[in-house]
Amino acid sequence: MTGPARVPLCHYQKGCSVTPYFRTIVSAALAVTLLAGCDKIERLFKGDNPNVAIPAQTDGRVAMLLPDFTQLVERDGPSVVNIQANKLEAATAQNELPFPIPEDDPLYDFFRRFMPNQPPQQDQTPSESVSFGSGFIISDDGYILTNAHVVAGGSQIKVVMTDKRELKAKLVGLDKRTDVAVLKVEAAGLPVAKIGDPAKLKVGEWVAAIGAPFGFDNTVTAGIVSAKGRSLPDENYVPFIQTDVAINPGNSGGPLFNLRGEVVGINSQIYSRSGGFMGISFAIPIDIAINVAEQIKTKGKVSRGQLGVHIQEVSQELAQSFGLKQPNGALVVRVEPNGPAAKAGLQVGDIILHMNGKLVESSKDLPILVGGLQPGAKIKLGVWRKGAEKDVPVVLGELANEAANAPQPQQEEPAPQSFQFNKLGLTLTELTAAQKTELGLPGGLLIQKVQGPAARAGLQHGDIIIGLNQSQVLDVKGFERALANAGGNIALLVRRQDNTLFVPLRLD
């Protein structure tokens, strides 16, 4: 936006005269210019263009106007609701003894039985707690989006509107993988939130949240988009939007608005060491949430495609080991037997670079791309294998709803013979028959001792080497052959407890 135009004025020097007619012309010009500037400012906040940044000057400086959220709150605030979910929690047993002693202590039962004058133990009844959160209306007939963790396990759910109406809500369904839940209230003509496009959201753009932090209803906070596509631990199917909007307990499930008043995300998590806001908040992109909601409404569940592989991030050292110029893609470290990937011929050590022509920049991109498709979908993977890229067609399976079984502890057995590879800093032994059966492996080398290069690479005692670069390792002879063909670029495929990963090994 350009500022008021500059009108040349006469310097007040001796001999310079200013006539009333000239003053009238100057005053009129200034008034028209200022009105034009005000009209531009008004268009910034009332028009279709929500941008508040003034175009950069010739010297590169960027001026900024602060955004005004008053119209957004007035227009879109009524679509935001407060949610209260009553939950029954099992009561914890009270210690009967007059002094603290752990119940697993061998003397606990002795003191409980023989301490005199102990009151009789009473039956413990479940206690009721209330979970508070936020949500927003996505249809005028009463469908509401919120977080799954707000309403999961709720026996009774109540929705409070901005006009103080209280409505009983029914849980239509929820999806724990994305933390999205759908509620339904019996009402009509409700105010509906407008849905935006998170793909158009830019880092640095202003956003606002409306919710009920700590029970303070209809609270508005604002900030900017800090990053997009964030991957969080144990959250493989959501590319979170990171913001610095103040989000606290009670904001969960509430909407994240852009300056157009469109919902671009659902506020879900915060990063905190204190339990309160510390400047880092995460929101679920609204397109993912709407996809989940539509499946819940139509099918009662959420279906996702499954490839059947375990993957790892490609570091610069691993890229060099596999002959890649750039550390892109998802490195396959395990192929599930009889899964879609196994049937398509994918192998351990393959690096998935593309899916349906779209670049897989990081390993976290692949679960999102695959999970966004339905079971039975046909895809084409661009795979890097032994120095060349090839296309692999795959028909996706269906991701199971139940979580995988908990990892079983690995039992280490002494080996009858050890093999030392001093240049690598490794002492290895072949797996015994019992170890192969227990681990479900056809073979491998158990690491007994690490030092030097192996220790610096992060290899650990108890790791099992099952591959080197893209060659399978079953025994010491196979390891020696693969090592001779590695050409100095070594990436060891290692089984560590229930995880499989490649570890790049740099020789001194």
XYZ file of C-alpha atoms in Angstrom:
508
model
C 0.000 0.000 0.000
C 1.406 3.394 -0.921
C 1.244 6.214 1.556
C -0.383 9.621 1.001
C 0.946 11.304 -2.089
C 3.560 13.962 -1.594
C 2.349 17.441 -2.550
C 5.113 19.970 -3.258
C 4.853 22.936 -0.895
C 6.605 26.249 -0.934
C 9.385 26.667 1.649
C 8.616 29.513 3.958
C 11.419 31.777 2.849
C 11.477 35.511 2.726
C 9.677 36.746 -0.342
C 7.475 33.655 -0.704
C 3.735 34.307 -0.475
C 0.875 31.782 -0.118
C -2.525 32.877 -1.407
C -5.855 31.690 0.060
C -6.670 30.097 -3.297
C -3.478 28.015 -3.123
C -4.259 26.945 0.438
C -7.698 25.729 -0.708
C -6.184 23.602 -3.519
C -3.599 22.067 -1.195
C -6.194 21.225 1.476
C -8.464 19.563 -1.057
C -5.589 17.473 -2.480
C -4.541 16.279 0.981
C -8.110 15.351 1.897
C -8.586 13.277 -1.269
C -5.234 11.522 -0.738
C -5.930 10.673 2.888
C -9.396 9.376 2.049
C -7.908 7.170 -0.654
C -5.379 5.796 1.838
C -8.117 5.071 4.385
C -10.076 3.259 1.709
C -7.069 1.003 1.058
C -6.709 0.247 4.764
C -10.416 -0.522 4.980
C -10.167 -2.881 2.012
C -7.350 -4.781 3.760
C -9.660 -5.917 6.538
C -13.130 -5.824 4.957
C -12.396 -6.942 1.422
C -11.533 -10.288 -0.056
C -7.803 -9.733 0.360
C -6.857 -10.596 3.955
C -3.179 -9.714 3.588
C -1.874 -7.207 6.063
C 1.671 -6.838 4.768
C 2.461 -3.717 2.795
C 4.442 -4.481 -0.389
C 8.209 -4.313 0.057
C 9.865 -0.976 -0.586
C 12.644 -0.523 -3.125
C 15.240 -0.933 -0.384
C 13.755 -4.294 0.685
C 12.025 -3.057 3.854
C 8.609 -4.566 4.621
C 6.148 -2.588 6.727
C 3.338 -4.356 8.552
C -0.167 -3.524 9.741
C -1.522 -5.466 12.709
C -4.544 -7.615 11.805
C -7.998 -6.901 13.186
C -9.869 -10.039 14.305
C -13.035 -8.324 15.547
C -15.107 -9.048 12.441
C -13.853 -12.640 12.321
C -14.955 -13.230 15.917
C -18.334 -11.579 15.408
C -19.051 -13.448 12.173
C -17.527 -16.872 12.835
C -17.381 -17.088 16.627
C -20.941 -18.460 17.027
C -19.934 -21.643 15.174
C -17.491 -22.508 17.994
C -18.825 -24.564 20.919
C -17.624 -25.695 24.325
C -17.700 -29.429 25.046
C -18.029 -31.203 28.377
C -17.657 -34.986 28.532
C -18.389 -36.899 31.733
C -16.082 -39.873 32.188
C -16.078 -42.699 34.732
C -12.668 -43.484 36.144
C -11.743 -46.494 38.245
C -11.099 -45.539 41.844
C -7.615 -46.114 43.159
C -7.354 -48.264 46.245
C -6.377 -46.443 49.411
C -3.473 -47.689 51.484
C -4.892 -49.176 54.686
C -1.718 -48.801 56.729
C -1.039 -45.764 58.924
C 2.351 -45.359 57.260
C 3.270 -45.470 53.567
C 4.547 -48.793 52.279
C 4.431 -50.020 48.663
C 1.893 -52.747 47.971
C 4.520 -54.821 46.167
C 6.739 -54.784 49.249
C 7.091 -58.310 50.776
C 6.148 -56.922 54.217
C 2.987 -55.141 53.031
C 0.706 -58.173 53.486
C 2.283 -58.942 56.889
C 1.575 -55.480 58.296
C -1.895 -55.355 56.697
C -2.924 -58.610 58.395
C -1.385 -58.104 61.812
C -1.602 -54.353 62.444
C -4.360 -53.908 65.064
C -7.365 -51.559 64.910
C -7.426 -51.295 61.154
C -10.716 -49.977 59.699
C -12.593 -52.399 57.464
C -11.871 -51.997 53.776
C -14.711 -50.382 51.853
C -15.740 -51.092 48.321
C -14.173 -48.670 45.888
C -16.698 -47.111 43.499
C -15.672 -45.508 40.219
C -15.321 -41.733 40.337
C -16.693 -39.361 37.729
C -14.568 -36.717 36.046
C -15.316 -34.068 33.443
C -13.196 -33.461 30.351
C -13.405 -29.945 28.903
C -12.667 -29.042 25.322
C -13.822 -27.102 22.295
C -15.295 -27.862 18.901
C -16.990 -26.260 15.926
C -20.107 -26.870 13.833
C -19.578 -28.156 10.288
C -23.235 -28.517 9.202
C -26.402 -26.652 10.117
C -28.114 -29.917 11.110
C -25.787 -30.433 14.060
C -22.552 -32.219 13.117
C -19.588 -31.034 15.193
C -15.844 -31.674 14.922
C -13.556 -31.954 17.946
C -10.583 -33.958 19.233
C -10.956 -37.653 19.982
C -9.102 -37.322 23.278
C -11.704 -34.818 24.508
C -14.676 -37.180 24.212
C -13.130 -40.671 24.257
C -14.691 -42.721 27.040
C -17.342 -40.089 27.741
C -20.623 -41.443 29.111
C -22.428 -38.124 28.634
C -21.408 -35.301 26.302
C -22.787 -31.775 26.516
C -22.307 -28.980 23.986
C -22.625 -25.340 25.073
C -23.296 -22.724 22.382
C -22.163 -19.104 22.496
C -25.796 -18.089 23.168
C -25.700 -20.286 26.330
C -27.836 -23.064 24.864
C -26.885 -26.482 26.206
C -27.407 -29.453 23.886
C -26.902 -33.155 24.516
C -24.481 -34.620 21.979
C -24.083 -38.109 20.586
C -20.667 -39.494 19.652
C -20.940 -40.542 16.004
C -17.400 -41.920 15.912
C -13.748 -41.116 16.443
C -10.351 -41.875 14.958
C -7.472 -42.076 17.425
C -4.797 -42.066 14.712
C -5.692 -38.504 13.721
C -7.321 -37.498 17.046
C -10.557 -36.493 15.285
C -14.084 -37.105 16.602
C -17.532 -36.355 15.182
C -20.475 -35.380 17.401
C -24.158 -34.882 16.550
C -26.693 -32.657 18.297
C -30.414 -32.530 17.509
C -30.848 -29.007 16.195
C -31.383 -27.132 12.946
C -30.307 -23.813 11.508
C -27.037 -23.767 13.430
C -24.198 -21.393 12.505
C -21.623 -23.244 10.409
C -17.885 -22.663 10.234
C -16.417 -22.061 6.795
C -13.809 -24.622 5.720
C -10.559 -23.383 4.189
C -7.665 -24.943 2.295
C -4.580 -25.671 4.422
C -2.508 -26.095 1.254
C -2.827 -22.341 0.647
C -1.688 -21.520 4.185
C 1.743 -19.877 4.238
C 4.376 -19.875 6.939
C 4.285 -16.457 8.628
C 0.576 -15.966 7.943
C -1.664 -14.701 10.748
C -4.089 -17.189 12.326
C -6.455 -17.138 15.300
C -7.925 -19.708 17.675
C -11.232 -19.602 19.533
C -11.898 -21.965 22.412
C -12.249 -22.387 26.148
C -8.785 -22.616 27.751
C -9.089 -23.627 31.408
C -12.863 -23.225 31.050
C -12.769 -19.561 30.017
C -15.274 -19.798 27.167
C -15.111 -17.833 23.901
C -11.432 -16.946 24.353
C -9.669 -15.602 21.269
C -5.904 -15.893 20.794
C -3.820 -15.101 17.732
C -0.379 -15.706 16.265
C 1.334 -16.839 13.096
C 1.983 -20.095 11.295
C 5.434 -21.202 12.431
C 5.830 -24.254 10.172
C 3.855 -26.757 8.121
C 4.069 -30.516 7.719
C 5.424 -31.188 11.199
C 5.790 -34.855 12.133
C 5.376 -35.768 15.811
C 6.305 -38.994 17.610
C 3.628 -41.710 17.270
C 1.667 -39.460 14.874
C 2.364 -40.930 11.440
C -0.727 -39.828 9.543
C -0.972 -36.102 10.321
C 1.303 -33.351 8.880
C 0.680 -30.894 11.706
C 0.477 -27.127 11.348
C 2.772 -25.523 13.918
C 1.798 -22.088 15.260
C 2.663 -19.790 18.148
C -1.011 -19.203 18.947
C -1.609 -19.489 22.698
C -3.242 -22.903 23.176
C -3.940 -24.329 26.623
C -5.984 -27.197 28.131
C -9.573 -26.598 27.051
C -8.610 -25.350 23.578
C -8.375 -28.932 22.301
C -10.746 -29.528 19.418
C -11.274 -25.849 18.681
C -10.809 -24.269 15.252
C -7.758 -22.505 13.862
C -8.916 -19.663 11.580
C -7.112 -17.799 8.840
C -7.820 -14.101 8.281
C -10.635 -14.961 5.863
C -12.526 -16.570 8.724
C -11.970 -20.060 7.288
C -11.079 -23.033 9.462
C -7.693 -24.380 8.370
C -6.988 -26.683 11.313
C -8.118 -28.251 14.589
C -6.039 -27.267 17.612
C -4.827 -30.533 19.062
C -1.513 -30.492 20.935
C 1.058 -28.254 22.542
C 4.736 -28.743 23.263
C 5.255 -27.965 26.920
C 7.471 -28.835 29.860
C 5.100 -27.234 32.342
C 1.678 -28.355 31.070
C 0.884 -24.832 29.882
C 1.520 -22.872 26.719
C 5.187 -22.356 25.792
C 4.885 -20.893 22.303
C 4.589 -24.105 20.278
C 1.158 -25.407 19.280
C 0.056 -27.989 16.735
C -3.132 -28.186 14.678
C -4.560 -30.970 12.496
C -5.018 -29.763 8.884
C -8.730 -29.416 8.259
C -8.693 -31.344 4.955
C -7.492 -34.454 6.802
C -10.106 -33.946 9.533
C -12.932 -33.506 7.019
C -11.889 -36.678 5.186
C -11.988 -38.583 8.476
C -15.350 -37.049 9.393
C -16.941 -37.997 6.067
C -15.803 -41.611 6.442
C -17.144 -41.763 9.988
C -20.502 -40.321 8.898
C -20.894 -42.631 5.917
C -19.192 -45.871 7.027
C -18.881 -45.550 10.790
C -15.123 -46.134 10.594
C -11.985 -44.850 8.907
C -10.232 -46.975 6.278
C -6.645 -46.367 5.213
C -4.364 -47.919 2.676
C -1.431 -49.993 3.873
C 1.838 -50.690 2.076
C 3.263 -53.209 4.548
C 6.770 -51.861 5.056
C 8.800 -50.393 7.908
C 10.804 -47.378 6.840
C 13.619 -45.133 7.993
C 14.785 -41.600 7.221
C 17.580 -41.307 4.653
C 20.497 -39.371 6.124
C 23.345 -37.879 4.089
C 25.631 -40.760 5.085
C 23.033 -43.368 4.090
C 22.462 -41.590 0.781
C 26.172 -41.854 0.053
C 26.158 -45.534 1.010
C 23.368 -46.278 -1.469
C 24.708 -44.037 -4.234
C 22.033 -41.327 -3.984
C 22.900 -37.722 -4.782
C 20.317 -36.274 -2.389
C 19.109 -37.653 0.985
C 15.487 -38.012 -0.122
C 12.979 -40.829 0.134
C 11.973 -43.536 2.577
C 14.416 -46.385 3.217
C 12.757 -49.804 3.568
C 14.103 -51.662 6.605
C 11.485 -54.415 6.859
C 8.903 -55.910 4.504
C 5.937 -57.563 6.205
C 5.417 -61.142 4.997
C 2.436 -61.619 2.659
C 1.763 -57.868 2.691
C 1.129 -55.644 -0.347
C 4.793 -54.630 -0.591
C 6.009 -58.240 -0.377
C 3.585 -59.310 -3.113
C 4.790 -56.424 -5.292
C 8.441 -57.423 -4.855
C 9.711 -54.603 -2.649
C 12.932 -55.483 -0.849
C 14.786 -54.452 2.264
C 17.221 -51.703 1.266
C 14.921 -50.228 -1.390
C 14.530 -46.450 -1.171
C 11.081 -45.186 -2.173
C 11.649 -41.886 -3.986
C 8.263 -41.283 -5.621
C 4.653 -42.352 -5.219
C 2.362 -41.778 -8.188
C 4.875 -39.277 -9.520
C 5.006 -37.234 -6.300
C 8.389 -36.796 -4.653
C 8.829 -38.446 -1.252
C 11.141 -35.881 0.302
C 11.213 -37.491 3.735
C 10.224 -40.819 5.251
C 7.399 -39.090 7.152
C 5.729 -38.205 3.838
C 5.100 -41.821 2.816
C 2.610 -42.852 5.574
C 0.594 -39.691 4.917
C 0.452 -40.339 1.166
C -0.420 -44.019 1.572
C -2.834 -43.462 4.462
C -4.754 -40.908 2.428
C -5.745 -43.600 -0.091
C -8.349 -46.301 0.262
C -7.583 -50.043 0.450
C -7.391 -51.577 -3.013
C -5.961 -48.440 -4.591
C -3.323 -49.058 -7.272
C -0.163 -46.982 -6.922
C 3.192 -46.765 -8.676
C 6.333 -46.433 -6.591
C 9.617 -45.053 -7.874
C 12.234 -47.180 -6.101
C 16.008 -46.791 -5.904
C 17.579 -50.256 -5.939
C 21.274 -51.055 -6.369
C 22.198 -47.850 -8.143
C 19.179 -47.485 -10.429
C 15.567 -46.314 -10.173
C 12.728 -48.594 -11.214
C 8.933 -48.472 -11.079
C 7.083 -50.921 -8.859
C 3.263 -51.180 -9.075
C 1.523 -51.981 -5.780
C -2.079 -52.659 -4.773
C -2.629 -51.290 -1.273
C -4.047 -53.374 1.543
C -6.054 -52.108 4.517
C -4.422 -50.782 7.651
C -5.539 -52.796 10.675
C -7.451 -50.952 13.391
C -5.755 -52.746 16.229
C -2.273 -51.700 17.313
C 0.576 -54.068 16.754
C 1.538 -56.466 19.493
C 3.943 -55.169 22.102
C 7.579 -55.999 21.406
C 8.916 -59.033 23.154
C 12.202 -58.789 25.042
C 15.116 -60.299 23.215
C 17.043 -63.055 24.953
C 20.766 -62.984 24.370
C 22.634 -66.296 24.206
C 26.390 -66.714 24.287
C 27.845 -67.814 20.971
C 30.289 -70.682 20.726
C 32.635 -68.714 18.458
C 33.350 -65.026 18.023
C 34.607 -63.244 14.899
C 36.497 -59.964 15.161
C 36.448 -57.239 12.527
C 38.961 -54.832 14.001
C 38.747 -52.330 11.157
C 35.028 -51.930 11.843
C 35.341 -52.179 15.610
C 32.970 -55.158 15.781
C 32.994 -58.532 17.488
C 30.282 -60.746 15.993
C 28.806 -64.205 16.387
C 26.341 -66.124 14.262
C 22.818 -66.630 15.557
C 22.014 -69.957 17.135
C 19.068 -72.066 15.972
C 17.081 -71.054 19.051
C 17.712 -67.374 18.416
C 16.632 -67.701 14.781
C 13.368 -69.338 15.842
C 12.666 -66.792 18.554
C 13.375 -63.800 16.321
C 11.833 -65.204 13.166
C 15.009 -64.614 11.180
C 16.689 -66.908 8.651
C 20.081 -65.806 9.936
C 22.189 -62.875 11.063
C 25.143 -61.784 13.182
C 24.821 -60.862 16.850
C 27.023 -57.951 17.960
C 28.904 -58.899 21.099
C 31.219 -55.889 21.343
C 31.490 -52.451 19.723
C 34.359 -50.003 19.709
C 35.999 -47.475 17.430
C 34.015 -46.746 14.215
C 31.132 -49.026 15.212
C 30.683 -47.295 18.579
C 30.781 -43.843 16.957
C 28.144 -44.943 14.440
C 25.757 -45.829 17.269
C 25.854 -49.621 17.003
C 25.083 -51.371 20.281
C 25.804 -54.619 22.051
C 22.910 -56.968 21.264
C 22.141 -55.513 17.818
C 21.702 -58.099 15.084
C 23.165 -57.423 11.632
C 20.852 -58.813 8.965
C 22.058 -56.855 5.935
C 24.848 -54.752 4.490
C 23.860 -52.066 1.987
C 21.325 -53.943 -0.143
C 22.638 -57.461 0.446
C 21.208 -59.911 2.955
C 23.542 -61.192 5.667
C 22.883 -64.673 7.075
C 26.317 -65.678 8.341
C 29.929 -64.502 8.632
C 30.877 -65.611 5.115
C 27.993 -63.653 3.638
C 28.997 -60.629 5.703
C 32.571 -60.816 4.420
C 31.412 -61.019 0.782
C 29.071 -58.052 1.169
C 31.810 -56.095 2.933
C 34.238 -56.722 0.097
C 31.701 -55.450 -2.460
C 30.740 -52.349 -0.458
C 33.543 -50.190 -1.821
C 33.997 -48.265 1.429
C 30.356 -47.112 1.658
C 28.828 -49.241 4.412
C 25.261 -49.169 5.737
C 24.420 -51.996 8.122
C 20.837 -53.212 8.394
C 20.310 -53.885 12.089
C 17.529 -55.478 14.123
C 17.335 -53.756 17.511
C 14.690 -55.292 19.756
C 11.499 -54.868 17.692
C 12.891 -52.157 15.400
C 14.843 -52.483 12.173
C 17.063 -49.662 10.922
C 20.039 -48.887 8.711
C 23.153 -47.537 10.476
C 25.804 -45.868 8.282
C 29.337 -46.892 9.261
C 32.180 -44.573 8.388
C 35.654 -46.076 8.484
C 38.639 -44.157 9.809
